[in-house]
PDB file of C-alpha atoms and ligand atoms in Angstrom:
ATOM      1  CA  MET A   1       0.318   0.225  -0.409  1.00 78.00           C
ATOM      2  CA  LEU A   2       1.713   2.910  -1.085  1.00 87.00           C
ATOM      3  CA  PRO A   3       0.690   6.888   0.747  1.00 93.00           C
ATOM      4  CA  PHE A   4      -0.079   8.529  -2.130  1.00 95.00           C
ATOM      5  CA  ASN A   5      -2.859   5.892  -4.577  1.00 92.00           C
ATOM      6  CA  TYR A   6      -5.556   8.217  -5.676  1.00 96.00           C
ATOM      7  CA  PRO A   7      -9.096   6.843  -6.423  1.00 96.00           C
ATOM      8  CA  VAL A   8      -9.312   3.496  -9.348  1.00 96.00           C
ATOM      9  CA  GLU A   9     -12.765   5.127  -9.625  1.00 97.00           C
ATOM     10  CA  PRO A  10     -14.879   8.422  -8.964  1.00 97.00           C
ATOM     11  CA  HIS A  11     -15.667  10.013  -6.357  1.00 97.00           C
ATOM     12  CA  GLN A  12     -19.155   9.102  -5.875  1.00 96.00           C
ATOM     13  CA  ARG A  13     -20.632  11.186  -3.180  1.00 98.00           C
ATOM     14  CA  ARG A  14     -21.812   9.018  -0.514  1.00 98.00           C
ATOM     15  CA  HIS A  15     -23.582  10.889   1.823  1.00 98.00           C
ATOM     16  CA  GLY A  16     -26.364  13.772   1.589  1.00 98.00           C
ATOM     17  CA  PRO A  17     -26.817  16.141   4.997  1.00 98.00           C
ATOM     18  CA  GLN A  18     -28.984  19.640   4.012  1.00 98.00           C
ATOM     19  CA  GLY A  19     -29.361  21.979   6.513  1.00 98.00           C
ATOM     20  CA  TYR A  20     -26.616  23.308   8.124  1.00 98.00           C
ATOM     21  CA  GLY A  21     -26.423  27.510   8.495  1.00 97.00           C
ATOM     22  CA  SER A  22     -22.503  27.355   8.089  1.00 98.00           C
ATOM     23  CA  PRO A  23     -20.064  25.381   5.866  1.00 98.00           C
ATOM     24  CA  GLU A  24     -18.229  24.756   9.325  1.00 98.00           C
ATOM     25  CA  SER A  25     -21.061  22.649  10.400  1.00 98.00           C
ATOM     26  CA  TYR A  26     -21.236  19.605   7.308  1.00 98.00           C
ATOM     27  CA  ARG A  27     -17.086  18.905   8.909  1.00 98.00           C
ATOM     28  CA  LEU A  28     -17.835  15.146  10.391  1.00 98.00           C
ATOM     29  CA  TRP A  29     -19.673  14.541   7.463  1.00 98.00           C
ATOM     30  CA  LEU A  30     -16.619  16.110   4.985  1.00 98.00           C
ATOM     31  CA  ARG A  31     -14.069  14.241   6.680  1.00 98.00           C
ATOM     32  CA  ASP A  32     -16.140  10.922   6.337  1.00 98.00           C
ATOM     33  CA  GLU A  33     -16.835  10.923   3.069  1.00 98.00           C
ATOM     34  CA  PHE A  34     -13.269  11.938   2.025  1.00 98.00           C
ATOM     35  CA  ALA A  35     -11.387   8.754   3.669  1.00 97.00           C
ATOM     36  CA  PHE A  36     -10.189  12.423   6.430  1.00 97.00           C
ATOM     37  CA  ARG A  37      -7.422  13.874   3.798  1.00 97.00           C
ATOM     38  CA  CYS A  38      -6.477  16.473   1.624  1.00 98.00           C
ATOM     39  CA  VAL A  39      -8.705  15.508  -1.538  1.00 98.00           C
ATOM     40  CA  TYR A  40      -6.575  17.406  -3.780  1.00 98.00           C
ATOM     41  CA  CYS A  41      -2.744  16.576  -2.056  1.00 97.00           C
ATOM     42  CA  LEU A  42      -3.674  13.389  -0.198  1.00 97.00           C
ATOM     43  CA  ASP A  43      -1.531  14.537   2.978  1.00 97.00           C
ATOM     44  CA  ARG A  44      -3.808  13.126   5.930  1.00 97.00           C
ATOM     45  CA  GLU A  45      -4.915  14.180   8.948  1.00 96.00           C
ATOM     46  CA  LEU A  46      -3.311  10.844  10.461  1.00 94.00           C
ATOM     47  CA  TRP A  47       0.279  12.463   9.469  1.00 95.00           C
ATOM     48  CA  GLN A  48       0.520  14.987  11.207  1.00 89.00           C
ATOM     49  CA  ASN A  49      -1.394  17.150  15.009  1.00 84.00           C
ATOM     50  CA  SER A  50      -4.414  17.465  12.524  1.00 75.00           C
ATOM     51  CA  VAL A  51      -6.061  20.192  14.058  1.00 83.00           C
ATOM     52  CA  GLY A  52      -6.026  23.336  12.111  1.00 91.00           C
ATOM     53  CA  LYS A  53      -4.728  21.392   9.262  1.00 95.00           C
ATOM     54  CA  PHE A  54      -7.260  20.458   7.040  1.00 97.00           C
ATOM     55  CA  THR A  55     -10.758  22.748   5.713  1.00 97.00           C
ATOM     56  CA  VAL A  56     -13.775  22.837   4.261  1.00 98.00           C
ATOM     57  CA  GLU A  57     -13.931  23.952   1.099  1.00 97.00           C
ATOM     58  CA  HIS A  58     -15.730  25.419  -2.026  1.00 97.00           C
ATOM     59  CA  PHE A  59     -15.025  23.796  -5.037  1.00 97.00           C
ATOM     60  CA  LEU A  60     -17.183  26.115  -6.771  1.00 97.00           C
ATOM     61  CA  PRO A  61     -15.947  29.520  -5.396  1.00 96.00           C
ATOM     62  CA  VAL A  62     -18.127  31.709  -2.813  1.00 95.00           C
ATOM     63  CA  ALA A  63     -16.731  34.584  -4.652  1.00 94.00           C
ATOM     64  CA  SER A  64     -18.975  33.305  -8.494  1.00 95.00           C
ATOM     65  CA  HIS A  65     -21.122  30.593  -6.666  1.00 96.00           C
ATOM     66  CA  PRO A  66     -22.362  32.647  -3.156  1.00 96.00           C
ATOM     67  CA  GLN A  67     -25.969  30.353  -3.281  1.00 97.00           C
ATOM     68  CA  ARG A  68     -22.954  27.016  -3.061  1.00 97.00           C
ATOM     69  CA  LEU A  69     -21.939  28.249   0.246  1.00 97.00           C
ATOM     70  CA  THR A  70     -23.757  25.787   2.434  1.00 98.00           C
ATOM     71  CA  ASP A  71     -24.078  23.463  -0.051  1.00 98.00           C
ATOM     72  CA  TYR A  72     -22.649  19.755   1.170  1.00 98.00           C
ATOM     73  CA  ASP A  73     -22.216  18.375  -3.158  1.00 98.00           C
ATOM     74  CA  ASN A  74     -19.660  21.951  -3.809  1.00 98.00           C
ATOM     75  CA  LEU A  75     -18.045  21.003  -0.224  1.00 98.00           C
ATOM     76  CA  VAL A  76     -14.348  19.624  -0.179  1.00 98.00           C
ATOM     77  CA  TYR A  77     -12.180  17.558   1.974  1.00 98.00           C
ATOM     78  CA  ALA A  78      -8.675  19.661   2.296  1.00 98.00           C
ATOM     79  CA  CYS A  79      -5.816  20.375   3.534  1.00 97.00           C
ATOM     80  CA  VAL A  80      -4.838  24.150   4.212  1.00 97.00           C
ATOM     81  CA  SER A  81      -2.142  24.877   1.272  1.00 96.00           C
ATOM     82  CA  SER A  82      -4.098  23.701  -1.182  1.00 97.00           C
ATOM     83  CA  ASN A  83      -6.765  25.532   0.375  1.00 97.00           C
ATOM     84  CA  LEU A  84      -4.616  28.714   0.289  1.00 97.00           C
ATOM     85  CA  THR A  85      -3.046  27.958  -2.924  1.00 97.00           C
ATOM     86  CA  LYS A  86      -6.751  27.382  -5.256  1.00 97.00           C
ATOM     87  CA  GLY A  87      -7.638  30.615  -3.224  1.00 93.00           C
ATOM     88  CA  GLN A  88     -10.653  32.040  -5.891  1.00 93.00           C
ATOM     89  CA  ALA A  89      -9.638  29.373  -8.969  1.00 93.00           C
ATOM     90  CA  GLN A  90     -12.275  27.408 -10.390  1.00 92.00           C
ATOM     91  CA  VAL A  91     -10.332  24.160 -11.263  1.00 96.00           C
ATOM     92  CA  PRO A  92     -11.273  21.086 -12.886  1.00 97.00           C
ATOM     93  CA  ASP A  93     -13.111  18.426 -10.273  1.00 97.00           C
ATOM     94  CA  PRO A  94     -10.159  16.657  -8.457  1.00 97.00           C
ATOM     95  CA  CYS A  95     -13.279  13.581  -7.554  1.00 97.00           C
ATOM     96  CA  GLY A  96     -13.195  12.683 -10.653  1.00 96.00           C
ATOM     97  CA  THR A  97      -9.252  14.142 -12.215  1.00 97.00           C
ATOM     98  CA  LEU A  98      -7.558  12.426 -10.010  1.00 97.00           C
ATOM     99  CA  LEU A  99      -7.507   9.173  -9.821  1.00 97.00           C
ATOM    100  CA  ALA A 100      -4.875   6.402 -10.030  1.00 96.00           C
ATOM    101  CA  LYS A 101      -5.152   6.391 -13.880  1.00 97.00           C
ATOM    102  CA  HIS A 102      -4.951   9.897 -14.149  1.00 97.00           C
ATOM    103  CA  VAL A 103      -1.629  10.130 -11.905  1.00 97.00           C
ATOM    104  CA  VAL A 104       1.118   8.258 -11.279  1.00 95.00           C
ATOM    105  CA  ILE A 105       3.264   9.603  -8.406  1.00 96.00           C
ATOM    106  CA  HIS A 106       7.228   8.695  -8.677  1.00 96.00           C
ATOM    107  CA  ASP A 107       9.271   7.666  -6.110  1.00 93.00           C
ATOM    108  CA  ASP A 108      11.273  11.525  -5.734  1.00 96.00           C
ATOM    109  CA  GLY A 109       8.158  12.522  -5.578  1.00 97.00           C
ATOM    110  CA  ARG A 110       6.927  13.779  -9.227  1.00 97.00           C
ATOM    111  CA  MET A 111       3.697  13.776  -9.454  1.00 96.00           C
ATOM    112  CA  GLU A 112       2.884  12.990 -13.793  1.00 96.00           C
ATOM    113  CA  ALA A 113       0.004  13.705 -15.525  1.00 98.00           C
ATOM    114  CA  ARG A 114      -2.117  12.024 -17.642  1.00 97.00           C
ATOM    115  CA  THR A 115      -4.348  13.965 -18.941  1.00 98.00           C
ATOM    116  CA  LYS A 116      -5.312  17.446 -20.122  1.00 98.00           C
ATOM    117  CA  GLU A 117      -7.816  18.153 -16.878  1.00 97.00           C
ATOM    118  CA  ALA A 118      -5.512  15.945 -13.964  1.00 98.00           C
ATOM    119  CA  SER A 119      -2.266  18.188 -15.896  1.00 98.00           C
ATOM    120  CA  LYS A 120      -4.246  21.998 -14.600  1.00 98.00           C
ATOM    121  CA  LEU A 121      -5.589  20.476 -11.522  1.00 98.00           C
ATOM    122  CA  ILE A 122      -1.560  19.456 -10.799  1.00 98.00           C
ATOM    123  CA  ASP A 123      -0.847  22.458 -12.364  1.00 97.00           C
ATOM    124  CA  LYS A 124      -3.500  24.996 -10.108  1.00 97.00           C
ATOM    125  CA  LEU A 125      -2.328  23.262  -7.129  1.00 97.00           C
ATOM    126  CA  LEU A 126       1.204  23.810  -7.706  1.00 97.00           C
ATOM    127  CA  LEU A 127       0.963  20.302  -6.739  1.00 97.00           C
ATOM    128  CA  ASN A 128       4.866  20.090  -8.443  1.00 97.00           C
ATOM    129  CA  SER A 129       5.847  22.087  -6.991  1.00 97.00           C
ATOM    130  CA  GLU A 130       9.582  21.371  -4.992  1.00 97.00           C
ATOM    131  CA  ASP A 131       7.364  22.053  -1.278  1.00 96.00           C
ATOM    132  CA  CYS A 132       4.873  18.983  -2.672  1.00 97.00           C
ATOM    133  CA  ARG A 133       7.825  16.668  -4.125  1.00 98.00           C
ATOM    134  CA  THR A 134       9.623  17.073  -1.212  1.00 98.00           C
ATOM    135  CA  PHE A 135       6.594  16.578   1.127  1.00 97.00           C
ATOM    136  CA  ARG A 136       6.101  13.360  -0.465  1.00 97.00           C
ATOM    137  CA  ARG A 137       8.997  12.074  -1.393  1.00 97.00           C
ATOM    138  CA  ARG A 138       9.673  12.294   2.615  1.00 97.00           C
ATOM    139  CA  TRP A 139       6.494  10.475   3.340  1.00 97.00           C
ATOM    140  CA  ILE A 140       7.090   7.675   1.063  1.00 97.00           C
ATOM    141  CA  SER A 141      10.428   7.255   2.107  1.00 97.00           C
ATOM    142  CA  ILE A 142       8.876   7.418   5.771  1.00 97.00           C
ATOM    143  CA  ILE A 143       6.546   4.934   5.173  1.00 97.00           C
ATOM    144  CA  ARG A 144       8.689   2.057   3.441  1.00 96.00           C
ATOM    145  CA  LEU A 145      11.045   2.020   6.160  1.00 97.00           C
ATOM    146  CA  ALA A 146       8.496   1.578   8.291  1.00 97.00           C
ATOM    147  CA  GLN A 147       6.969  -1.167   6.178  1.00 96.00           C
ATOM    148  CA  GLN A 148       9.931  -3.376   6.496  1.00 97.00           C
ATOM    149  CA  HIS A 149      11.203  -2.070  10.377  1.00 98.00           C
ATOM    150  CA  SER A 150       7.696  -1.672  11.878  1.00 97.00           C
ATOM    151  CA  PRO A 151       4.808  -2.755  11.533  1.00 96.00           C
ATOM    152  CA  GLU A 152       3.111  -1.234  13.883  1.00 96.00           C
ATOM    153  CA  LEU A 153       4.218   2.252  12.799  1.00 96.00           C
ATOM    154  CA  TYR A 154       3.036   1.559   9.595  1.00 97.00           C
ATOM    155  CA  ARG A 155      -0.527   1.006  10.236  1.00 96.00           C
ATOM    156  CA  GLU A 156      -0.390   4.128  12.596  1.00 95.00           C
ATOM    157  CA  LEU A 157       0.318   5.716   9.682  1.00 96.00           C
ATOM    158  CA  MET A 158      -0.692   4.566   6.698  1.00 97.00           C
ATOM    159  CA  GLY A 159      -4.401   3.652   9.253  1.00 97.00           C
ATOM    160  CA  TYR A 160      -7.426   5.343   9.932  1.00 97.00           C
ATOM    161  CA  PRO A 161      -7.904   7.779  13.051  1.00 95.00           C
ATOM    162  CA  VAL A 162      -8.979   6.523  16.145  1.00 93.00           C
ATOM    163  CA  ASP A 163     -12.438   8.659  16.647  1.00 93.00           C
ATOM    164  CA  LEU A 164     -14.287   8.473  13.763  1.00 97.00           C
ATOM    165  CA  PRO A 165     -17.313  10.258  13.263  1.00 98.00           C
ATOM    166  CA  ASP A 166     -20.653   8.623  14.085  1.00 98.00           C
ATOM    167  CA  LEU A 167     -22.985   9.795  11.686  1.00 98.00           C
ATOM    168  CA  SER A 168     -25.675   8.207  13.176  1.00 97.00           C
ATOM    169  CA  SER A 169     -25.948  10.702  16.415  1.00 97.00           C
ATOM    170  CA  LEU A 170     -26.407  13.793  13.176  1.00 98.00           C
ATOM    171  CA  ARG A 171     -29.147  15.016  12.989  1.00 97.00           C
ATOM    172  CA  PRO A 172     -29.203  17.099   9.698  1.00 98.00           C
ATOM    173  CA  PRO A 173     -31.856  20.797   9.621  1.00 98.00           C
ATOM    174  CA  ALA A 174     -33.046  19.590   6.955  1.00 98.00           C
ATOM    175  CA  GLY A 175     -32.032  15.930   6.488  1.00 98.00           C
ATOM    176  CA  ASN A 176     -29.920  13.590   4.863  1.00 98.00           C
ATOM    177  CA  SER A 177     -30.794  12.852   1.295  1.00 98.00           C
ATOM    178  CA  ARG A 178     -28.019   9.959   1.131  1.00 98.00           C
ATOM    179  CA  PRO A 179     -28.687   8.560   4.788  1.00 98.00           C
ATOM    180  CA  GLU A 180     -28.144   4.890   3.052  1.00 98.00           C
ATOM    181  CA  GLY A 181     -24.628   6.273   3.150  1.00 98.00           C
ATOM    182  CA  ILE A 182     -24.791   6.483   6.822  1.00 98.00           C
ATOM    183  CA  ALA A 183     -24.546   2.497   6.978  1.00 98.00           C
ATOM    184  CA  GLN A 184     -20.826   2.397   4.555  1.00 98.00           C
ATOM    185  CA  SER A 185     -19.566   5.096   6.877  1.00 98.00           C
ATOM    186  CA  HIS A 186     -16.126   3.965   8.399  1.00 98.00           C
ATOM    187  CA  ALA A 187     -17.865   3.922  11.910  1.00 98.00           C
ATOM    188  CA  ALA A 188     -20.607   1.846  10.726  1.00 98.00           C
ATOM    189  CA  ARG A 189     -17.909   0.078   8.986  1.00 98.00           C
ATOM    190  CA  ARG A 190     -15.817  -0.269  11.800  1.00 98.00           C
ATOM    191  CA  GLU A 191     -17.998  -2.126  14.000  1.00 97.00           C
ATOM    192  CA  ARG A 192     -19.508  -4.717  11.640  1.00 98.00           C
ATOM    193  CA  GLY A 193     -15.498  -5.435  11.342  1.00 98.00           C
ATOM    194  CA  GLU A 194     -16.091  -4.587   7.525  1.00 98.00           C
ATOM    195  CA  LEU A 195     -12.586  -1.724   7.844  1.00 98.00           C
ATOM    196  CA  PRO A 196      -9.464  -2.744   6.437  1.00 97.00           C
ATOM    197  CA  ASP A 197      -6.599  -1.494   8.857  1.00 96.00           C
ATOM    198  CA  ILE A 198      -4.297  -0.015   5.938  1.00 96.00           C
ATOM    199  CA  TYR A 199      -5.929   2.217   3.349  1.00 96.00           C
TER     200      TYR A 199
HETATM  201 ZN1  LIG B   1      -3.845  18.961   0.352  1.00 60.76          ZN
END
């Protein structure tokens, strides 16, 4: 298992909470929806002290799409760096663009696009900047060393957070358009013993 494996399939929204008054209120849903990592660069909550490092990001910027301020389907989970870099830019949708078949991650941290859209997104998000390349190279090495020398650390770095949100206890003000997603949430899967140790 590699630390920068982008999804094989385009992301289909699993949850559909509605009616919260602020984007921040959707955080627990988004953490679960995007598997506790940044949808753009795959930085993980578990690789740092996550408090304050991850944001609720508007895919379509609020400046140009104010009506989508609290629309769940316009929100993604992103690290602060990716969020700041993206700013108000309109970019290709990461959910359909950053897929395993569209990007190649090299051991030296470089990210290679195989489609025009992926190339555009990588450029806009500066995902091939020296900073991002170093970040990836470093984590690839750390994970590899952990895998070879410390199975426990490997599981810790590539596993899920301990505090998986219990979405079944939440009551979005205007309901949930995809209630069937609750059973597929990480907490529900862990409860059933179906959640893998690493991902
Ligand atoms: Zn990021």
